[in-house]
PDB file of C-alpha atoms and ligand atoms in Angstrom:
ATOM      1  CA  MET A   1      24.568 -13.393 -29.705  1.00 96.00           C
ATOM      2  CA  TYR A   2      25.614 -12.978 -25.757  1.00 98.00           C
ATOM      3  CA  THR A   3      24.662 -15.678 -23.390  1.00 98.00           C
ATOM      4  CA  VAL A   4      23.643 -15.097 -20.012  1.00 98.00           C
ATOM      5  CA  ALA A   5      23.670 -17.971 -17.301  1.00 98.00           C
ATOM      6  CA  ALA A   6      20.133 -17.452 -16.634  1.00 98.00           C
ATOM      7  CA  GLU A   7      17.368 -19.562 -14.898  1.00 98.00           C
ATOM      8  CA  PRO A   8      15.265 -21.431 -15.827  1.00 98.00           C
ATOM      9  CA  PHE A   9      17.937 -21.909 -18.675  1.00 98.00           C
ATOM     10  CA  ASP A  10      20.564 -19.698 -20.697  1.00 98.00           C
ATOM     11  CA  PHE A  11      19.369 -15.988 -22.071  1.00 98.00           C
ATOM     12  CA  THR A  12      20.840 -15.475 -25.454  1.00 98.00           C
ATOM     13  CA  PHE A  13      20.136 -11.779 -27.078  1.00 98.00           C
ATOM     14  CA  PRO A  14      21.531  -9.780 -29.733  1.00 98.00           C
ATOM     15  CA  ALA A  15      23.484  -6.606 -29.242  1.00 97.00           C
ATOM     16  CA  GLU A  16      21.544  -4.792 -31.945  1.00 98.00           C
ATOM     17  CA  THR A  17      18.078  -5.182 -30.342  1.00 98.00           C
ATOM     18  CA  VAL A  18      18.250  -5.214 -26.920  1.00 98.00           C
ATOM     19  CA  ALA A  19      17.359  -2.630 -24.462  1.00 99.00           C
ATOM     20  CA  LEU A  20      16.864  -1.958 -20.772  1.00 99.00           C
ATOM     21  CA  ILE A  21      13.597  -0.919 -18.838  1.00 99.00           C
ATOM     22  CA  VAL A  22      13.825   0.316 -15.416  1.00 99.00           C
ATOM     23  CA  ILE A  23      10.793   0.654 -13.592  1.00 99.00           C
ATOM     24  CA  ASP A  24       9.554   3.441 -11.357  1.00 98.00           C
ATOM     25  CA  MET A  25      12.928   4.120  -9.724  1.00 98.00           C
ATOM     26  CA  GLN A  26      11.115   7.283  -8.547  1.00 98.00           C
ATOM     27  CA  ARG A  27      11.567   8.986  -5.070  1.00 98.00           C
ATOM     28  CA  ASP A  28       7.783   8.441  -4.282  1.00 97.00           C
ATOM     29  CA  PHE A  29       8.529   4.869  -3.938  1.00 97.00           C
ATOM     30  CA  ILE A  30      11.982   4.573  -2.413  1.00 97.00           C
ATOM     31  CA  GLU A  31      12.485   7.766  -0.311  1.00 96.00           C
ATOM     32  CA  PRO A  32      10.090   8.391   2.609  1.00 92.00           C
ATOM     33  CA  GLY A  33       7.344  10.594   2.432  1.00 89.00           C
ATOM     34  CA  GLY A  34       6.040   9.366  -0.791  1.00 91.00           C
ATOM     35  CA  PHE A  35       3.137   6.853  -2.316  1.00 91.00           C
ATOM     36  CA  GLY A  36       5.163   3.626  -1.201  1.00 93.00           C
ATOM     37  CA  GLU A  37       5.112   5.243   2.546  1.00 92.00           C
ATOM     38  CA  THR A  38       1.673   6.575   2.406  1.00 90.00           C
ATOM     39  CA  LEU A  39       0.312   2.698   1.315  1.00 90.00           C
ATOM     40  CA  GLY A  40       1.926   1.829   4.675  1.00 91.00           C
ATOM     41  CA  ASN A  41       5.228   0.430   3.388  1.00 93.00           C
ATOM     42  CA  ASP A  42       8.784   0.097   5.042  1.00 93.00           C
ATOM     43  CA  VAL A  43      10.516   2.166   1.798  1.00 94.00           C
ATOM     44  CA  ALA A  44      14.141   1.495   3.463  1.00 93.00           C
ATOM     45  CA  LEU A  45      14.174  -2.160   1.449  1.00 95.00           C
ATOM     46  CA  LEU A  46      14.181  -0.318  -1.740  1.00 97.00           C
ATOM     47  CA  GLU A  47      17.020   1.567  -1.309  1.00 96.00           C
ATOM     48  CA  ALA A  48      19.394  -1.472  -1.106  1.00 96.00           C
ATOM     49  CA  ILE A  49      19.157  -2.300  -5.427  1.00 98.00           C
ATOM     50  CA  VAL A  50      20.246   1.212  -6.366  1.00 98.00           C
ATOM     51  CA  PRO A  51      23.819   0.481  -6.524  1.00 98.00           C
ATOM     52  CA  THR A  52      23.329  -2.656  -8.647  1.00 98.00           C
ATOM     53  CA  THR A  53      20.420  -0.910 -10.778  1.00 99.00           C
ATOM     54  CA  ALA A  54      23.217   2.213 -11.477  1.00 98.00           C
ATOM     55  CA  ALA A  55      25.819  -0.586 -12.621  1.00 98.00           C
ATOM     56  CA  LEU A  56      23.381  -1.966 -14.972  1.00 99.00           C
ATOM     57  CA  ILE A  57      22.368   1.093 -16.353  1.00 99.00           C
ATOM     58  CA  GLY A  58      26.225   1.977 -16.646  1.00 98.00           C
ATOM     59  CA  LEU A  59      26.853  -1.342 -18.469  1.00 98.00           C
ATOM     60  CA  PHE A  60      24.236  -0.646 -20.909  1.00 98.00           C
ATOM     61  CA  ARG A  61      25.333   3.115 -21.457  1.00 98.00           C
ATOM     62  CA  ARG A  62      28.873   1.800 -22.183  1.00 98.00           C
ATOM     63  CA  MET A  63      27.833  -0.788 -24.779  1.00 98.00           C
ATOM     64  CA  GLY A  64      25.570   2.005 -26.287  1.00 98.00           C
ATOM     65  CA  TRP A  65      22.581  -0.321 -26.185  1.00 98.00           C
ATOM     66  CA  PRO A  66      19.257   1.330 -25.125  1.00 98.00           C
ATOM     67  CA  VAL A  67      17.670   2.752 -21.765  1.00 99.00           C
ATOM     68  CA  ILE A  68      14.162   3.211 -20.958  1.00 99.00           C
ATOM     69  CA  HIS A  69      12.781   4.965 -17.956  1.00 99.00           C
ATOM     70  CA  THR A  70       9.466   4.727 -16.892  1.00 99.00           C
ATOM     71  CA  ARG A  71       7.652   6.345 -13.999  1.00 98.00           C
ATOM     72  CA  GLU A  72       4.212   5.913 -12.297  1.00 98.00           C
ATOM     73  CA  THR A  73       2.983   9.171 -12.548  1.00 98.00           C
ATOM     74  CA  HIS A  74      -0.749  10.855 -12.831  1.00 98.00           C
ATOM     75  CA  ALA A  75      -1.704  14.396 -14.480  1.00 98.00           C
ATOM     76  CA  PRO A  76      -2.202  17.038 -12.203  1.00 98.00           C
ATOM     77  CA  ASP A  77      -5.907  17.279 -12.599  1.00 98.00           C
ATOM     78  CA  LEU A  78      -5.993  13.223 -12.112  1.00 98.00           C
ATOM     79  CA  SER A  79      -7.686  12.926 -15.396  1.00 98.00           C
ATOM     80  CA  ASP A  80      -5.699   9.930 -16.167  1.00 98.00           C
ATOM     81  CA  CYS A  81      -6.146   8.497 -12.656  1.00 98.00           C
ATOM     82  CA  PRO A  82      -9.672   6.282 -12.284  1.00 97.00           C
ATOM     83  CA  PRO A  83     -11.024   6.815  -8.981  1.00 97.00           C
ATOM     84  CA  ALA A  84     -10.897   3.174  -8.263  1.00 96.00           C
ATOM     85  CA  LYS A  85      -6.891   3.675  -8.022  1.00 96.00           C
ATOM     86  CA  ARG A  86      -7.016   6.927  -6.364  1.00 96.00           C
ATOM     87  CA  GLU A  87      -9.786   5.407  -3.531  1.00 94.00           C
ATOM     88  CA  ARG A  88      -7.825   2.096  -3.050  1.00 89.00           C
ATOM     89  CA  GLY A  89      -7.243   1.691   0.458  1.00 82.00           C
ATOM     90  CA  ASN A  90      -6.770   3.548   3.491  1.00 81.00           C
ATOM     91  CA  PRO A  91      -3.507   5.240   2.618  1.00 83.00           C
ATOM     92  CA  ALA A  92      -2.263   8.579   4.922  1.00 85.00           C
ATOM     93  CA  LEU A  93      -2.359  10.588   1.553  1.00 90.00           C
ATOM     94  CA  ARG A  94      -3.920   9.317  -1.863  1.00 94.00           C
ATOM     95  CA  ILE A  95      -2.562  10.327  -5.337  1.00 96.00           C
ATOM     96  CA  GLY A  96      -2.720  13.900  -5.693  1.00 96.00           C
ATOM     97  CA  ASP A  97      -2.726  14.951  -2.292  1.00 95.00           C
ATOM     98  CA  GLU A  98       0.112  17.168  -1.203  1.00 96.00           C
ATOM     99  CA  GLY A  99       3.320  15.034   0.525  1.00 94.00           C
ATOM    100  CA  SER A 100       6.696  16.333   1.581  1.00 94.00           C
ATOM    101  CA  MET A 101       7.659  15.649  -2.065  1.00 96.00           C
ATOM    102  CA  GLY A 102       4.986  17.941  -3.690  1.00 97.00           C
ATOM    103  CA  ARG A 103       1.637  16.307  -4.563  1.00 97.00           C
ATOM    104  CA  ILE A 104       2.229  12.414  -4.511  1.00 95.00           C
ATOM    105  CA  LEU A 105       2.666  10.534  -7.770  1.00 97.00           C
ATOM    106  CA  ILE A 106       1.825  13.817  -9.965  1.00 98.00           C
ATOM    107  CA  ARG A 107       3.802  14.299 -13.094  1.00 98.00           C
ATOM    108  CA  GLY A 108       6.387  17.659 -12.541  1.00 98.00           C
ATOM    109  CA  GLU A 109       6.438  17.176  -8.768  1.00 98.00           C
ATOM    110  CA  PRO A 110       9.854  16.296  -6.754  1.00 98.00           C
ATOM    111  CA  GLY A 111       8.472  12.693  -5.746  1.00 98.00           C
ATOM    112  CA  ALA A 112       7.517  11.615  -8.805  1.00 98.00           C
ATOM    113  CA  ASP A 113      11.060  11.990 -10.222  1.00 98.00           C
ATOM    114  CA  ILE A 114      13.176   9.387 -10.482  1.00 98.00           C
ATOM    115  CA  ILE A 115      16.107   9.103  -7.931  1.00 98.00           C
ATOM    116  CA  GLU A 116      19.204  11.197  -8.547  1.00 98.00           C
ATOM    117  CA  ALA A 117      21.349   8.400  -8.514  1.00 98.00           C
ATOM    118  CA  LEU A 118      19.504   6.910 -11.538  1.00 98.00           C
ATOM    119  CA  TYR A 119      18.724   9.799 -13.228  1.00 98.00           C
ATOM    120  CA  PRO A 120      18.315   9.290 -17.244  1.00 98.00           C
ATOM    121  CA  VAL A 121      20.781  10.943 -19.438  1.00 98.00           C
ATOM    122  CA  GLU A 122      20.150  13.162 -22.504  1.00 96.00           C
ATOM    123  CA  GLY A 123      18.621  10.779 -25.312  1.00 96.00           C
ATOM    124  CA  GLU A 124      17.055   8.202 -22.761  1.00 98.00           C
ATOM    125  CA  HIS A 125      13.553   7.396 -23.065  1.00 98.00           C
ATOM    126  CA  VAL A 126      11.221   8.603 -20.012  1.00 98.00           C
ATOM    127  CA  VAL A 127       8.039   6.880 -20.064  1.00 98.00           C
ATOM    128  CA  ASP A 128       5.180   8.159 -17.764  1.00 98.00           C
ATOM    129  CA  LYS A 129       2.493   5.408 -17.087  1.00 98.00           C
ATOM    130  CA  PRO A 130      -0.723   6.076 -15.195  1.00 98.00           C
ATOM    131  CA  GLY A 131      -1.145   2.228 -14.479  1.00 98.00           C
ATOM    132  CA  LYS A 132       1.372  -0.255 -13.061  1.00 98.00           C
ATOM    133  CA  GLY A 133       1.716  -1.725 -16.717  1.00 98.00           C
ATOM    134  CA  ALA A 134       4.364   0.072 -18.738  1.00 99.00           C
ATOM    135  CA  PHE A 135       2.805  -0.596 -22.163  1.00 99.00           C
ATOM    136  CA  TYR A 136      -1.047   0.367 -20.798  1.00 98.00           C
ATOM    137  CA  ALA A 137      -1.918   4.097 -22.253  1.00 98.00           C
ATOM    138  CA  THR A 138       1.993   4.878 -22.853  1.00 98.00           C
ATOM    139  CA  PRO A 139       4.309   5.198 -25.922  1.00 98.00           C
ATOM    140  CA  LEU A 140       6.168   2.600 -25.152  1.00 98.00           C
ATOM    141  CA  THR A 141       5.360   0.099 -28.028  1.00 98.00           C
ATOM    142  CA  GLY A 142       5.995   2.585 -30.716  1.00 98.00           C
ATOM    143  CA  ILE A 143       9.534   3.729 -28.817  1.00 98.00           C
ATOM    144  CA  LEU A 144      10.260   0.098 -29.012  1.00 98.00           C
ATOM    145  CA  LYS A 145       9.024  -0.737 -32.643  1.00 98.00           C
ATOM    146  CA  ASP A 146      11.335   2.248 -33.785  1.00 98.00           C
ATOM    147  CA  LEU A 147      14.066   0.724 -31.579  1.00 98.00           C
ATOM    148  CA  GLY A 148      13.954  -2.392 -33.521  1.00 98.00           C
ATOM    149  CA  THR A 149      13.489  -4.140 -30.065  1.00 99.00           C
ATOM    150  CA  THR A 150      13.107  -8.189 -29.595  1.00 98.00           C
ATOM    151  CA  HIS A 151      14.830  -8.685 -26.379  1.00 99.00           C
ATOM    152  CA  LEU A 152      14.044  -6.760 -22.813  1.00 99.00           C
ATOM    153  CA  VAL A 153      16.320  -6.328 -19.478  1.00 99.00           C
ATOM    154  CA  PHE A 154      14.078  -5.533 -16.494  1.00 99.00           C
ATOM    155  CA  ALA A 155      14.996  -3.948 -13.315  1.00 99.00           C
ATOM    156  CA  GLY A 156      13.247  -1.677 -10.693  1.00 99.00           C
ATOM    157  CA  VAL A 157      10.004  -1.759  -8.350  1.00 98.00           C
ATOM    158  CA  THR A 158       8.125  -3.159  -7.143  1.00 98.00           C
ATOM    159  CA  THR A 159       8.790  -6.791  -8.291  1.00 98.00           C
ATOM    160  CA  GLU A 160       5.453  -8.288  -8.105  1.00 98.00           C
ATOM    161  CA  VAL A 161       3.628  -4.880  -9.126  1.00 98.00           C
ATOM    162  CA  CYS A 162       5.143  -2.705 -11.892  1.00 98.00           C
ATOM    163  CA  VAL A 163       7.645  -5.016 -12.830  1.00 99.00           C
ATOM    164  CA  GLN A 164       5.786  -8.147 -13.223  1.00 98.00           C
ATOM    165  CA  THR A 165       2.778  -6.617 -14.638  1.00 98.00           C
ATOM    166  CA  THR A 166       5.169  -4.859 -17.585  1.00 99.00           C
ATOM    167  CA  MET A 167       6.855  -8.229 -17.946  1.00 99.00           C
ATOM    168  CA  ARG A 168       3.667 -10.038 -18.580  1.00 98.00           C
ATOM    169  CA  GLU A 169       2.369  -7.297 -20.935  1.00 99.00           C
ATOM    170  CA  ALA A 170       5.918  -7.683 -22.868  1.00 99.00           C
ATOM    171  CA  ASN A 171       5.583 -11.472 -22.768  1.00 98.00           C
ATOM    172  CA  ASP A 172       2.006 -10.885 -24.743  1.00 98.00           C
ATOM    173  CA  ARG A 173       3.662  -8.799 -27.255  1.00 98.00           C
ATOM    174  CA  GLY A 174       6.579 -11.360 -28.235  1.00 98.00           C
ATOM    175  CA  PHE A 175       9.550 -10.127 -26.444  1.00 98.00           C
ATOM    176  CA  HIS A 176      11.945 -12.268 -24.626  1.00 98.00           C
ATOM    177  CA  ASN A 177      12.126 -10.879 -21.071  1.00 98.00           C
ATOM    178  CA  LEU A 178      15.286 -11.099 -18.407  1.00 99.00           C
ATOM    179  CA  LEU A 179      14.844 -10.145 -14.973  1.00 99.00           C
ATOM    180  CA  ILE A 180      17.993  -8.824 -13.227  1.00 99.00           C
ATOM    181  CA  GLU A 181      17.003 -10.005  -9.526  1.00 99.00           C
ATOM    182  CA  ASP A 182      19.413  -7.862  -7.475  1.00 98.00           C
ATOM    183  CA  ALA A 183      18.210  -4.704  -9.471  1.00 99.00           C
ATOM    184  CA  THR A 184      14.695  -5.620  -8.583  1.00 98.00           C
ATOM    185  CA  GLU A 185      12.965  -5.384  -5.138  1.00 98.00           C
ATOM    186  CA  SER A 186       9.524  -5.326  -3.088  1.00 98.00           C
ATOM    187  CA  TYR A 187       8.123  -3.909   0.006  1.00 97.00           C
ATOM    188  CA  PHE A 188       7.708  -7.682   0.514  1.00 97.00           C
ATOM    189  CA  PRO A 189      10.667 -10.238   0.344  1.00 97.00           C
ATOM    190  CA  ALA A 190       8.392 -13.382  -0.039  1.00 98.00           C
ATOM    191  CA  PHE A 191       6.431 -11.414  -2.943  1.00 98.00           C
ATOM    192  CA  LYS A 192       9.804 -10.807  -4.556  1.00 98.00           C
ATOM    193  CA  GLN A 193      10.881 -14.241  -4.137  1.00 98.00           C
ATOM    194  CA  ALA A 194       7.716 -15.943  -5.208  1.00 98.00           C
ATOM    195  CA  THR A 195       7.694 -13.415  -8.645  1.00 98.00           C
ATOM    196  CA  LEU A 196      11.006 -14.543  -9.355  1.00 98.00           C
ATOM    197  CA  GLN A 197       9.864 -17.944  -9.199  1.00 98.00           C
ATOM    198  CA  MET A 198       6.266 -17.534 -11.093  1.00 98.00           C
ATOM    199  CA  ILE A 199       8.150 -15.876 -13.765  1.00 98.00           C
ATOM    200  CA  ARG A 200      10.762 -18.565 -14.820  1.00 98.00           C
ATOM    201  CA  ALA A 201       8.538 -21.571 -13.869  1.00 98.00           C
ATOM    202  CA  GLN A 202       7.104 -23.786 -16.596  1.00 98.00           C
ATOM    203  CA  GLY A 203      10.155 -23.342 -18.756  1.00 98.00           C
ATOM    204  CA  ALA A 204      10.338 -19.451 -18.732  1.00 98.00           C
ATOM    205  CA  ILE A 205       6.450 -18.689 -19.055  1.00 98.00           C
ATOM    206  CA  VAL A 206       6.948 -14.886 -18.516  1.00 98.00           C
ATOM    207  CA  GLY A 207      10.766 -14.612 -18.660  1.00 98.00           C
ATOM    208  CA  TRP A 208      14.283 -15.557 -17.060  1.00 99.00           C
ATOM    209  CA  THR A 209      16.135 -14.271 -13.840  1.00 99.00           C
ATOM    210  CA  ALA A 210      19.751 -13.757 -13.361  1.00 99.00           C
ATOM    211  CA  PRO A 211      21.941 -11.856 -10.935  1.00 99.00           C
ATOM    212  CA  PHE A 212      23.612  -8.896 -12.502  1.00 99.00           C
ATOM    213  CA  SER A 213      26.983 -10.648 -12.144  1.00 98.00           C
ATOM    214  CA  ALA A 214      25.743 -13.098 -14.817  1.00 98.00           C
ATOM    215  CA  LEU A 215      24.849 -10.587 -17.441  1.00 98.00           C
ATOM    216  CA  GLU A 216      28.182  -8.548 -16.369  1.00 98.00           C
ATOM    217  CA  ALA A 217      30.072 -11.992 -17.392  1.00 98.00           C
ATOM    218  CA  ALA A 218      28.165 -12.720 -20.322  1.00 98.00           C
ATOM    219  CA  VAL A 219      28.719  -8.958 -21.586  1.00 98.00           C
ATOM    220  CA  SER A 220      32.639  -9.701 -20.480  1.00 97.00           C
ATOM    221  CA  ARG A 221      32.499 -12.843 -22.451  1.00 96.00           C
ATOM    222  CA  GLY A 222      31.426 -11.083 -25.594  1.00 93.00           C
ATOM    223  CA  ASP A 223      29.626 -11.397 -28.571  1.00 91.00           C
ATOM    224  CA  ALA A 224      29.566 -15.146 -30.347  1.00 87.00           C
TER     225      ALA A 224
HETATM  226  N1  TIU B   1       2.794  -0.379  -4.183  1.00 51.71           N
HETATM  227  C1  TIU B   1       3.683  -0.944  -5.056  1.00 51.71           C
HETATM  228  O1  TIU B   1       4.304  -2.265  -4.609  1.00 51.71           O
HETATM  229  N2  TIU B   1       3.918  -0.587  -6.168  1.00 51.71           N
HETATM  230  C2  TIU B   1       3.561   0.253  -6.758  1.00 51.71           C
HETATM  231  O2  TIU B   1       2.188   0.868  -6.586  1.00 51.71           O
HETATM  232  N3  TIU B   1       3.928   0.756  -7.938  1.00 51.71           N
HETATM  233  C3  TIU B   1       5.098   0.200  -8.527  1.00 51.71           C
HETATM  234  O3  TIU B   1       5.189  -0.960  -8.142  1.00 51.71           O
HETATM  235  N4  TIU B   1       5.647   0.701  -9.292  1.00 51.71           N
END
């Protein structure tokens, strides 16, 4: 077992059954002109976590542990996008509209793809999800069952929306969850902090949180 100095207490995981889930590190959320910006957000904040997230992915690749990427996307005919989602708010552009990186959040469009710095490599699963949670209407449950996964490490955006929703889904499905604090970000710094606190409150009611350096240190100490 590896032991990570985490909050609210140590997170231990076995090498054989751990996997990393990187949530929605897509151009549409991180670069100007995409979904995140059309919702009225300053997308610049999110770029800051790219180096740490790249290092986290690199660690899993070096260890030979599974890396799963998710993308929030919809079919070109919007058949998997409920009107309630598309009509929400008063965005400059809605899901499916033509933006500067192609149609907003549509599978196959440049903006819907993962940013180049974190691009998946051969053999890594990429899960397209129509909702905020990565378990809803996706093959993720089967992928994790096939891998034998028991412990999940989380990164990605945004902390309080797709990351938190997916962690709660995972928690209800019996997984042990660790969120890497400096590999997740929100358009709202206060929401990120609140989410970290609510995840680990009440004795890790949803999961644990730790900085990437704590996971790195745990891996350096080795399996014990
Ligand atoms: N708007 C926002 O904060 N997030 C999303 O719409 N999707 C994800 O978090 N991926």
